[in-house]
XYZ file of C-alpha atoms in Angstrom:
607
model
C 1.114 5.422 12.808
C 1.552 8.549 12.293
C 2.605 11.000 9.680
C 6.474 12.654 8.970
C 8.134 15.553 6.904
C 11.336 17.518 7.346
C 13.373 20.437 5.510
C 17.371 20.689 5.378
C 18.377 23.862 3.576
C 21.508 25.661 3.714
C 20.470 29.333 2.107
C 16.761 29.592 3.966
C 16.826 30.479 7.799
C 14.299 27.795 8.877
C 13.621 29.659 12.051
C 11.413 32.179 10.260
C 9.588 29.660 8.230
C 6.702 28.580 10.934
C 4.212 29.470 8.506
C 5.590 26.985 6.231
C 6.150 24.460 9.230
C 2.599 24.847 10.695
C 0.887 24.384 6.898
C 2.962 21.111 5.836
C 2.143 20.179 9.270
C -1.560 20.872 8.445
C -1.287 18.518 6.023
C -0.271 15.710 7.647
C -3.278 16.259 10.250
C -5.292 13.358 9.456
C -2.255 11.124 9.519
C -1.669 12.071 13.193
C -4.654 14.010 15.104
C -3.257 13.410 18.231
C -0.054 14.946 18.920
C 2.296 17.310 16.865
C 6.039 18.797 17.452
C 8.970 20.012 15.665
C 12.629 20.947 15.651
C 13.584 23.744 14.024
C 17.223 25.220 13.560
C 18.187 27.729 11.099
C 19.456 24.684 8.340
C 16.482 22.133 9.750
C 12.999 21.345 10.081
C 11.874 17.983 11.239
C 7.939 17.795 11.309
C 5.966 15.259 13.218
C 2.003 14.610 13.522
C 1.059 11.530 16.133
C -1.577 8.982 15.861
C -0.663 7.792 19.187
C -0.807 4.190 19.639
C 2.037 2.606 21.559
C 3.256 4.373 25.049
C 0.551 7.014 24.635
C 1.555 8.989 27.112
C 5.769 9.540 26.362
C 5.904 8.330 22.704
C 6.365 12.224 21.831
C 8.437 13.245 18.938
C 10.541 14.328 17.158
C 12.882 12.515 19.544
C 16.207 13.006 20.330
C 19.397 10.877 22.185
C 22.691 12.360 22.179
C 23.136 13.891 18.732
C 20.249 12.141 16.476
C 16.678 13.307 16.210
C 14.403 10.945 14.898
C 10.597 11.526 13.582
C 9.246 7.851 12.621
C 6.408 6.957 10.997
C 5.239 3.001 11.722
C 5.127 0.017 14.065
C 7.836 -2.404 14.531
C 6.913 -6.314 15.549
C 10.222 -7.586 17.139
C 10.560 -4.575 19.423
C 11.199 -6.360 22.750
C 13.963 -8.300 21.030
C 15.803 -5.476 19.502
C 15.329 -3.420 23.098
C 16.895 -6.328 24.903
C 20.048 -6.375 22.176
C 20.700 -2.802 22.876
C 20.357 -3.085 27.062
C 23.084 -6.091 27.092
C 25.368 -3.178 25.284
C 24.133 -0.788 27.740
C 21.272 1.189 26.861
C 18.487 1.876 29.081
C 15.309 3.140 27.869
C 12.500 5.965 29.278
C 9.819 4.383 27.262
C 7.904 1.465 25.948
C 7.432 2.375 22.228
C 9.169 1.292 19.534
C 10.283 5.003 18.694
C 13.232 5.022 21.346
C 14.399 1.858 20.300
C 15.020 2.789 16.687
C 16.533 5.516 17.421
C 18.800 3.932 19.928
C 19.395 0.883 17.474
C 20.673 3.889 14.979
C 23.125 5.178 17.697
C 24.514 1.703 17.760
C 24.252 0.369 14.413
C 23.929 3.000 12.539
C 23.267 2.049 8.565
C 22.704 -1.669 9.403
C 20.235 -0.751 12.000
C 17.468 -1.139 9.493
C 18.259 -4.845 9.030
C 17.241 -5.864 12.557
C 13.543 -4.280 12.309
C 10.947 -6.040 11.446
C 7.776 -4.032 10.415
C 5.911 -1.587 8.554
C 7.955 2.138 8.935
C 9.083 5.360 6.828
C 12.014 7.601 9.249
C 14.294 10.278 9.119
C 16.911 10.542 11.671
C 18.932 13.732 11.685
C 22.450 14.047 13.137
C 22.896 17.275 14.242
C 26.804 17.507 14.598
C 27.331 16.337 11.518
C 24.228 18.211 9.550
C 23.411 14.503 7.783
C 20.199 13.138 7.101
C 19.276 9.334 6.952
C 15.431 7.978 6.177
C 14.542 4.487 5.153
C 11.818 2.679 4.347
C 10.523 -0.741 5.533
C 11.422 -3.703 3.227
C 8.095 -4.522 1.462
C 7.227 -1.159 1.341
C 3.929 -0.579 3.831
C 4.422 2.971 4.531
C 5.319 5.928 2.363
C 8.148 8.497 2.189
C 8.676 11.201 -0.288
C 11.474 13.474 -1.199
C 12.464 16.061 -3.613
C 16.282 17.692 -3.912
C 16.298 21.286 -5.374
C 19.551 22.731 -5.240
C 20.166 23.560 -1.735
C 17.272 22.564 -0.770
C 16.216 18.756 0.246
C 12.593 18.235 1.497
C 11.190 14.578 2.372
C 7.346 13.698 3.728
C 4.883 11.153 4.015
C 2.802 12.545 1.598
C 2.934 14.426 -1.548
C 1.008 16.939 -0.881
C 2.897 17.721 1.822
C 5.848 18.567 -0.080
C 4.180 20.706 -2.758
C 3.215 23.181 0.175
C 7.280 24.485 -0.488
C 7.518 27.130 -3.323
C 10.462 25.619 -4.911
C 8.830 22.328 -5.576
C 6.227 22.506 -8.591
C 2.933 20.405 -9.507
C 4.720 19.724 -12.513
C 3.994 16.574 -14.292
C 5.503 15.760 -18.052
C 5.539 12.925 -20.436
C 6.483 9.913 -18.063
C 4.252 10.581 -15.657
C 1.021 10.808 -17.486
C 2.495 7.728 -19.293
C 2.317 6.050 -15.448
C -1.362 7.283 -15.178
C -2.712 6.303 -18.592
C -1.072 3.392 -19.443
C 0.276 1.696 -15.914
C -2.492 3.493 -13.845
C -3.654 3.101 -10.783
C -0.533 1.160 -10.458
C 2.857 3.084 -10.717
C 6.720 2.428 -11.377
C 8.283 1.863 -7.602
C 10.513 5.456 -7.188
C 8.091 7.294 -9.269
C 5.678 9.897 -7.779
C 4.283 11.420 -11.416
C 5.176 14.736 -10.630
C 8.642 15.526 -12.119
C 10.255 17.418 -8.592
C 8.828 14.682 -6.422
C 9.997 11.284 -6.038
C 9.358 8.350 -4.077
C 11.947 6.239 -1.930
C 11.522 2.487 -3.063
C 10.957 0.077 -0.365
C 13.798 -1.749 1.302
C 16.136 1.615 0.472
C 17.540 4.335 2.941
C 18.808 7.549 1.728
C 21.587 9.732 2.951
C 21.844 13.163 2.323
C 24.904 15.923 3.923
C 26.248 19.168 2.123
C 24.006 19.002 -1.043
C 25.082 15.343 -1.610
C 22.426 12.841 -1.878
C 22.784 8.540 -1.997
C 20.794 6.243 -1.934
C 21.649 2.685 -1.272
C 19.264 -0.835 -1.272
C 19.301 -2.824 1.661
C 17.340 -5.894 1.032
C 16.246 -8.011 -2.074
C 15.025 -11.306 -2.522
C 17.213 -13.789 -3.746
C 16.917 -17.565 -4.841
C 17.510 -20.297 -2.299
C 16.744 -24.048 -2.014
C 13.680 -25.242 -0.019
C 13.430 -29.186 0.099
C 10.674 -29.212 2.306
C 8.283 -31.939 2.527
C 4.227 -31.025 2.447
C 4.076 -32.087 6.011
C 6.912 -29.412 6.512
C 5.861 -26.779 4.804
C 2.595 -26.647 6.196
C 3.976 -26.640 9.421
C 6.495 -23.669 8.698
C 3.492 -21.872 6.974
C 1.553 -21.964 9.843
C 4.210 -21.225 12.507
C 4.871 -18.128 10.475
C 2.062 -17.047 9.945
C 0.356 -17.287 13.464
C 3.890 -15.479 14.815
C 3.165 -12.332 12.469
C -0.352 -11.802 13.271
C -0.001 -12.272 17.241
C 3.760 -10.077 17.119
C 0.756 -7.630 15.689
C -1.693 -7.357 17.931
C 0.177 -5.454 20.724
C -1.516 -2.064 21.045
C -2.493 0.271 23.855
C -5.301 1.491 21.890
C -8.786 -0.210 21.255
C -7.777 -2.833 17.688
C -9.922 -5.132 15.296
C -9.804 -6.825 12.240
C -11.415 -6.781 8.718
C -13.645 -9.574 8.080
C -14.574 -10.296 4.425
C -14.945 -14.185 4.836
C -12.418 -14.967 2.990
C -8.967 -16.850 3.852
C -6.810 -14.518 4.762
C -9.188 -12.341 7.044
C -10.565 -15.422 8.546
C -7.254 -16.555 9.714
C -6.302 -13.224 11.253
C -9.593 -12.799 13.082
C -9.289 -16.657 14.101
C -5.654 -15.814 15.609
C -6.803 -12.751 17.115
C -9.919 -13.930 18.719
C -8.074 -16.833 20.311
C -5.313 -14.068 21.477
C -8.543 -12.265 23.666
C -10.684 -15.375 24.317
C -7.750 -15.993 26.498
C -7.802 -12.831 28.077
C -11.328 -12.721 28.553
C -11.987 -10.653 25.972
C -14.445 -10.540 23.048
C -12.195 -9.584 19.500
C -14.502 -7.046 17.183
C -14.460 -7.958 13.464
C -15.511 -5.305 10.256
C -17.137 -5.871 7.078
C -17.978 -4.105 4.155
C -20.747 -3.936 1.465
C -23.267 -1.762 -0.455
C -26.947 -1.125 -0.344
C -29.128 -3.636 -2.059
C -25.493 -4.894 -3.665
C -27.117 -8.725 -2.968
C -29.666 -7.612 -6.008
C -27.399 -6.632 -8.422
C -24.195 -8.874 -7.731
C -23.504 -10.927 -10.984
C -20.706 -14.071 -10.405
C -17.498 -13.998 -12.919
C -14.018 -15.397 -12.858
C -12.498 -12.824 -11.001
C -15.616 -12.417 -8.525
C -17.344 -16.187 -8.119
C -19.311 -15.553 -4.844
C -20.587 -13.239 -2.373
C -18.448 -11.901 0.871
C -22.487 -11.783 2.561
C -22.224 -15.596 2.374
C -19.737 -16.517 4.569
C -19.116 -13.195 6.723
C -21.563 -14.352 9.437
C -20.358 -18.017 9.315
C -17.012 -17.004 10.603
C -17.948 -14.215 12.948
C -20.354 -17.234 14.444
C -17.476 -19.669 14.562
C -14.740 -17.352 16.363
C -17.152 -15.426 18.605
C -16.572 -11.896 17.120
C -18.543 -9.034 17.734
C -19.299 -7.806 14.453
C -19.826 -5.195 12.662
C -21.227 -4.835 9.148
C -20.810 -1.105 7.350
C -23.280 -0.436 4.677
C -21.770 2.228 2.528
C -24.297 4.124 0.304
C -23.559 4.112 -3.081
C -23.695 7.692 -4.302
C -21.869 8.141 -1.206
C -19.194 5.833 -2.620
C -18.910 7.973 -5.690
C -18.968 11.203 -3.994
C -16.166 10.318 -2.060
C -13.828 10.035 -5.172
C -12.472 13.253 -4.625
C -11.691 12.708 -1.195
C -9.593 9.949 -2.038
C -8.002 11.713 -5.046
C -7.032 14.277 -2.761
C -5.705 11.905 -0.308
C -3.457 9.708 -2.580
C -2.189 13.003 -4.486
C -2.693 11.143 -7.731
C -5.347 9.484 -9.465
C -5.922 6.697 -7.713
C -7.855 3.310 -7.853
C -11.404 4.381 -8.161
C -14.236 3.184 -6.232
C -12.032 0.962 -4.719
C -10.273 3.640 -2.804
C -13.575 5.503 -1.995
C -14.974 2.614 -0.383
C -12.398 1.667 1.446
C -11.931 5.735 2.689
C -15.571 5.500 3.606
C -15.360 2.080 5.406
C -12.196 3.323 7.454
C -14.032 6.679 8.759
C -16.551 3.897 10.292
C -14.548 1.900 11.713
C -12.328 4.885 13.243
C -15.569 5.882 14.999
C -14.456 3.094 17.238
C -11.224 1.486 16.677
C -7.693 2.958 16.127
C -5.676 -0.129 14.869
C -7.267 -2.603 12.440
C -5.428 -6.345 10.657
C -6.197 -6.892 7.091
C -5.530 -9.334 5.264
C -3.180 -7.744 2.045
C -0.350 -9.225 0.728
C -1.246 -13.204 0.780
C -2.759 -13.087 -2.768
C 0.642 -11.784 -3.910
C 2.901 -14.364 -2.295
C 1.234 -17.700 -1.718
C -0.239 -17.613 -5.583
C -3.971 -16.463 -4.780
C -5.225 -14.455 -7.831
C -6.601 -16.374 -11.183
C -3.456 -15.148 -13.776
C -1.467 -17.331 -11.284
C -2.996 -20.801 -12.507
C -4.418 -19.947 -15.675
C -1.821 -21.060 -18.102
C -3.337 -19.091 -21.328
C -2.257 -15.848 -19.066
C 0.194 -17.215 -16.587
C 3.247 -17.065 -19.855
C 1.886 -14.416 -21.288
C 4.790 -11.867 -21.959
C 3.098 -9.158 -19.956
C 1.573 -7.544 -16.833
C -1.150 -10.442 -16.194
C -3.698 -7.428 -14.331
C -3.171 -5.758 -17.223
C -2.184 -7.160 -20.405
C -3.087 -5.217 -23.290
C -2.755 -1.455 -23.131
C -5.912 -0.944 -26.342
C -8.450 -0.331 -23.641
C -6.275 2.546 -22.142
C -5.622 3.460 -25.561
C -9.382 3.539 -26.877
C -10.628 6.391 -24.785
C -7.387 8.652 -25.761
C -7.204 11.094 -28.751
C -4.946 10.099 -31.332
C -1.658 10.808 -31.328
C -1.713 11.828 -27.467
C 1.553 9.928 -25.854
C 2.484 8.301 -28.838
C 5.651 6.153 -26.842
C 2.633 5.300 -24.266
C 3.372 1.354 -25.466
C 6.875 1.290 -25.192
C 6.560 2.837 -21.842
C 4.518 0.155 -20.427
C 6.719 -2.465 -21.834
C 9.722 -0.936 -20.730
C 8.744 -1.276 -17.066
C 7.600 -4.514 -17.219
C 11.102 -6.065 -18.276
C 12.986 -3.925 -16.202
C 10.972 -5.840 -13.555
C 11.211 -9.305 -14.711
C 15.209 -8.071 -14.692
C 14.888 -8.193 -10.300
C 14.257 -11.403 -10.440
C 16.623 -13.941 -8.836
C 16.614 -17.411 -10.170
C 18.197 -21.012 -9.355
C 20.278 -23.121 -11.883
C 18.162 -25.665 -13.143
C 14.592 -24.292 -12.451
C 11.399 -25.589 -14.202
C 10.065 -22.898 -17.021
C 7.197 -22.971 -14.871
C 9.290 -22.427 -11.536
C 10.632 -19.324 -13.107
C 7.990 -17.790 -14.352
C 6.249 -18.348 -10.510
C 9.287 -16.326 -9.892
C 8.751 -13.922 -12.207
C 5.037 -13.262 -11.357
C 5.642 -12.870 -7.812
C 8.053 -9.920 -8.186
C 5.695 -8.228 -10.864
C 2.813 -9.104 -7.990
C 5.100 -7.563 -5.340
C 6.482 -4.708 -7.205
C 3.222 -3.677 -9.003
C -0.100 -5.285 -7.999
C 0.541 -5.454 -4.335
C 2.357 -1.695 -4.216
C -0.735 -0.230 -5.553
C -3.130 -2.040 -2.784
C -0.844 -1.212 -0.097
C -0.915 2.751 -1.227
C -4.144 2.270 -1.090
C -4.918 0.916 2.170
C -1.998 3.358 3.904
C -3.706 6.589 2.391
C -7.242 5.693 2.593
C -6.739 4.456 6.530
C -4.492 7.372 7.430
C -7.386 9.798 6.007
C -9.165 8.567 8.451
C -7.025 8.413 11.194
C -7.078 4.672 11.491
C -3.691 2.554 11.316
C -4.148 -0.660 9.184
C -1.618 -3.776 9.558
C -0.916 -6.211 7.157
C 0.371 -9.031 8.945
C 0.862 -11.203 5.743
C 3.996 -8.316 4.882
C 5.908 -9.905 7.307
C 9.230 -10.201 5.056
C 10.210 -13.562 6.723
C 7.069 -14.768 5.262
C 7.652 -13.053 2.127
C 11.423 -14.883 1.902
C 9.765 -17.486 2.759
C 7.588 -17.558 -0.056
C 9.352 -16.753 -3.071
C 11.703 -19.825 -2.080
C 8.274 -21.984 -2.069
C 7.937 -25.215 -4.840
C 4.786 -23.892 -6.674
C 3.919 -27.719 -6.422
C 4.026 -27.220 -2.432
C 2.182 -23.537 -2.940
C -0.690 -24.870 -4.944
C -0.811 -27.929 -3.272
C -3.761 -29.937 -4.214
C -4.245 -27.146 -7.665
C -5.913 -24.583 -5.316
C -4.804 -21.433 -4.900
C -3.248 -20.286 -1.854
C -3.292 -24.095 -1.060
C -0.277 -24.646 1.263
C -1.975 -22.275 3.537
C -5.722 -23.736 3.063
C -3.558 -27.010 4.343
C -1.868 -25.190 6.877
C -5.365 -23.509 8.830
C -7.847 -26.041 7.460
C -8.062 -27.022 11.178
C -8.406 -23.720 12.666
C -11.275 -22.644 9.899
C -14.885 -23.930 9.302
C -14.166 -26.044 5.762
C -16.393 -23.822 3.921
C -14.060 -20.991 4.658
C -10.275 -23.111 4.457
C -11.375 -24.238 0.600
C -13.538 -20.993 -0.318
C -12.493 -19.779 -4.362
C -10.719 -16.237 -3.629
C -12.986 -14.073 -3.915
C -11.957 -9.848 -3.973
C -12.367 -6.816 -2.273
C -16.113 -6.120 -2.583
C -17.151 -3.395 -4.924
C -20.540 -1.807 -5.918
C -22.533 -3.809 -8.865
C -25.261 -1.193 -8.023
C -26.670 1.004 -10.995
C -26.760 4.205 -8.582
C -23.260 4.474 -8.606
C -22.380 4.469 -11.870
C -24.784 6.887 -13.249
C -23.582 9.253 -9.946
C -20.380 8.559 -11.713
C -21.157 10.005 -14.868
C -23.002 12.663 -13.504
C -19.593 13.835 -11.894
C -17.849 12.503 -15.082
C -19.936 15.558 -17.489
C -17.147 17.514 -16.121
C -14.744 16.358 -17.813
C -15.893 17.521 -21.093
C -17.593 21.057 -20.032
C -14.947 22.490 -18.462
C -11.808 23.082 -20.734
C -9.547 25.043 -18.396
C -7.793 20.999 -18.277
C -5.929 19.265 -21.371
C -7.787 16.280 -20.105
C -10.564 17.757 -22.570
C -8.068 17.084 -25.518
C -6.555 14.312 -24.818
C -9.728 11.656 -24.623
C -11.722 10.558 -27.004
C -14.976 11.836 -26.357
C -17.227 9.516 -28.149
C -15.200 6.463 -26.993
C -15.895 7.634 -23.286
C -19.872 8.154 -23.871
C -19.704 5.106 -25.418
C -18.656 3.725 -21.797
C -20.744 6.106 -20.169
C -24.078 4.539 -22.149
C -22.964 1.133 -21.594
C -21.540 -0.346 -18.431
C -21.094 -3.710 -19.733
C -18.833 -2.414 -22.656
C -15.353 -3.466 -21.512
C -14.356 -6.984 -22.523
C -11.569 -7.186 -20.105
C -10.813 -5.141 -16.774
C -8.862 -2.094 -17.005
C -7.072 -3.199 -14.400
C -7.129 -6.305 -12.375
C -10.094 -7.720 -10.743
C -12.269 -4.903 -10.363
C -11.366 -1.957 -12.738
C -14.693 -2.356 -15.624
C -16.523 0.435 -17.055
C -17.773 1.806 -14.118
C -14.032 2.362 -11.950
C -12.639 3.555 -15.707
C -15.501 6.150 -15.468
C -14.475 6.843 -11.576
C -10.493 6.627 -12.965
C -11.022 9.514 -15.485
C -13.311 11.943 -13.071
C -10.571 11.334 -10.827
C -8.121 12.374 -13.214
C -10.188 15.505 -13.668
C -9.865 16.183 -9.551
C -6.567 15.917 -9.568
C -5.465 18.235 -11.973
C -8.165 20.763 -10.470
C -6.853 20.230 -6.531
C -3.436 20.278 -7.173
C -3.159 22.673 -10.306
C -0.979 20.468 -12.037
C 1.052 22.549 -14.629
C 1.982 19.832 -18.011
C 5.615 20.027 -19.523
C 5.045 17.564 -22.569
């Protein structure tokens, strides 16, 4: 992976900008320690940091053939097929990446290039004759890309900060975009980036941009389509699938592991990869995650029934793994909030992103590539709002479905369309959904949640695993993003998906012989967080700021007894903030970060 930004300006010579280069560059550091280059002309500036993973030694970039440069940010999975397409038309290739072939695939294809690729990606390519500019992201949406137009001026990068290093683009956040973080937060509308000169390009788009003139243009949706699959079928199709996305991802020339929580969808990656080395002779190395003395304080609820500790070792036993188990220290955890604010650019998702941040600096220490396991909750039915009925038709965001929690800590009258907001951009979701004649109320509403899971709830976790990995220099795939498997998927009966009333059951079916029993039939369990006490009172220690330092609105716009009511009680929420694992403690972490964000990046407030 690796990380990407450019500049096309027609009244700035570009040439004399290398200050301006070298500090977005900078900032893109962590993304890609190993390598960096540019190409500069007087109207351009493509920017490029590597984390160097395939072809180590002549991946470099930018990259040019003929008249395109290219700087590309991602891996693609069919590589060997799209390479052979372009040599029976002629092309021969210097290298083994999957850089040169995109680029190439562009020269040929152009537009429709995109719609061979399979994988996880954010690029620009530049034409340099005609002084155009195309970038695209990958279909479900894996890796970021930013842009902002101002005038004559059109700027793009992987991250935001990275973009508000340019003096024409302002920290400037109004209205909408502290409606995103205080009533959709850490979750945010697809194309929005909260600041008002920033935004985001939506997965599964490509923009073009020549002479001031900028379009942008979807290339790939999911649409309705019969599947009259028996069981038998589908659990073979599930498991062919599946097994092809994992092993098309375990091609590196770098050291690679897995995460291992013990749950499904880890268990079958690391079961797949293990076999993949056993029969090279090699032993496969597998990560986990938890907290100190969390076994003492862990309490079982809906959302969190058991213990990751429980069956961890059981399936590093039964695949051979060499594993390895990170302890993270819990004031540790909360310290690291602001690294991950800074990181993300935004307020982000709490201890959930520190954690993970901390976990990936371990596992960087050595590995460079790691398979997780995102994405399967979202499509194959996995989380509880998916089979309990009292939530499953509620008309709302099932993670989150009142907004009076949000609204408790604020001051009255602060965003006072904050409501209307929030239900705005849950039906224009429920709008992108494609249907069949005929369909079941309950067939459509599957429909419906899996494009507010795939839009929303899974968007936010993949954010968070891109940033948080890339801070540490470590590239994280997500087999399970495949988008044939996703197509596959949203075309799946929900009597075939939860076969047998489990969750996730078509695939429990479809590996049940691969896993230990224990492990095929485990209740989903989440991402582990901290129940530990130390956190949360590090967490309001950090928190005090908040309300002894006015130079932020953020002083005037909560309600300060409401949040020391949180801050006294942990237990005080009825219902998560958000999702599984957002309670008092993460809406604690969620406001501090807040707090860090408008301190870092000096947000200015048009309201």
């Amino acid at each position: 992976m690796c990380g990407i930004a450019g500049i096309i300006s027609s009244d700035i010579d570009l040439r004399g900008e290398k200050p301006l280069v070298e500090k977005i560059s900078d900032t893109l550091k962590m993304r890609g320690p190993d390598a960096k280059g540019e190409y500069i002309t007087a109207d351009t500036a493509l920017i490029h940091r590597r984390l160097s993973v395939i072809d180590v030694e002549r991946g470099a970039q930018p990259m040019s053939f003929g008249k395109y440069v290219i700087v590309y940010n991602g891996e693609l999975y069919n590589t060997d097929e799209v390479r052979d397409e372009l040599k029976s038309f002629g092309y021969t290739f210097e290298t083994h990446c999957d850089t040169e072939v995109v680029l190439k695939a562009y020269d040929k294809w152009k537009e429709d290039s995109v719609k061979k690729l399979n994988g996880i990606f954010a690029y620009a390519v530049y034409d340099k004759k005609e002084k155009s500019l195309f970038a695209v992201r990958d279909r479900i949406g894996v890796k970021p890309l930013f842009y902002s137009q101002k005038k004559s001026l059109f700027a793009f990068a992987s991250r935001i900060k990275s973009l508000l290093c340019i003096p024409q683009i302002r920290s400037v956040v109004g209205e909408d975009g502290l409606n995103e973080i205080f009533m959709l937060g850490p979750s945010k509308t697809m194309g929005n980036a909260i600041f008002k000169d920033i935004k985001e390009l939506e997965p599964a788009h490509y923009l073009t941009y020549k002479n001031g003139r900028l379009d942008i243009k979807q290339y790939w949706c999911l649409t309705a389509q019969e599947n009259n699959e028996t069981v038998k079928e589908a659990t073979e199709h599930t498991y062919a699938l599946v097994k092809d996305s994992i092993e098309r991802q375990l091609v590196s020339d770098v050291p690679l592991s897995a995460f291992l929580s013990g749950g499904l969808d880890s268990s079958i990656i690391s079961k797949i990869a293990a076999d993949k080395y056993a029969e090279k002779g090699k032993v496969f190395d597998t990560y986990s995650v938890d907290y100190t003395d969390n076994d003492k304080y862990f309490k079982k609820s809906l959302f969190q029934p058991n213990k990751d500790s429980d069956y961890i070792g059981m399936m590093s036993d039964y695949i051979g793994s060499n594993h390895h188990n990170v302890i993270l220290d819990n004031v540790a955890v909360a310290d690291a909030l602001e690294q991950a604010t800074d990181a993300r650019g935004v307020p982000g998702f709490a201890d959930i992103d520190s954690s993970l941040l901390l976990f990936c600096k371990e596992v960087k220490k050595d590995f460079t590539v790691c398979l997780s396991g995102e994405c399967a909750d979202e499509i194959f039915g996995g989380y509880p709002w998916y089979h309990r009925k009292e939530i499953l038709f509620e008309d709302c965001f099932p993670w989150s479905r009142s907004t009076d929690v949000r609204r408790s800590i604020l001051s009255p009258g602060f965003l006072p369309k904050g409501e209307e907001y929030a239900r705005n951009a849950y039906e224009q979701t429920l709008k992108q959904t494609s249907y069949l004649d005929g369909e079941s109320n309950l067939d459509r509403r599957m429909r419906e949640m899996f494009i507010l899971n795939l839009n929303w709830f899974m968007q936010t976790l993949l954010v968070r695993k891109d940033v948080m990995s890339m801070e540490s220099s470590l590239e994280v795939r997500v087999p399970f993003c495949d988008y044939r498997l996703v197509e596959y998927a949203y075309n799946m009966p929900w009597s075939i998906k939860a076969l047998d009333g489990r969750e996730k059951g078509i695939v429990r079916k479809a590996f049940e012989n691969d896993l230990p029993y224990e492990i095929a039939w485990r209740k989903k369990s989440p991402y582990p967080k901290t129940h530990n006490p130390a956190y949360f009172k590090r967490v309001c220690e950090l928190a005090q700021a908040v309300f002894y330092d006015r130079s932020t609105p953020l002083y005037d716009w909560l309600d300060r007894t409401a949040v020391e009511i949180l801050m006294k009680n942990p237990d005080s929420l009825t219902e998560p903030w958000y999702g599984q694992l957002m309670r008092t403690p993460q809406v604690i972490s969620y406001i501090y970060q807040i707090y860090v964000w408008i301190k870092k990046y000096k947000v200015e407030f048009e309201l």
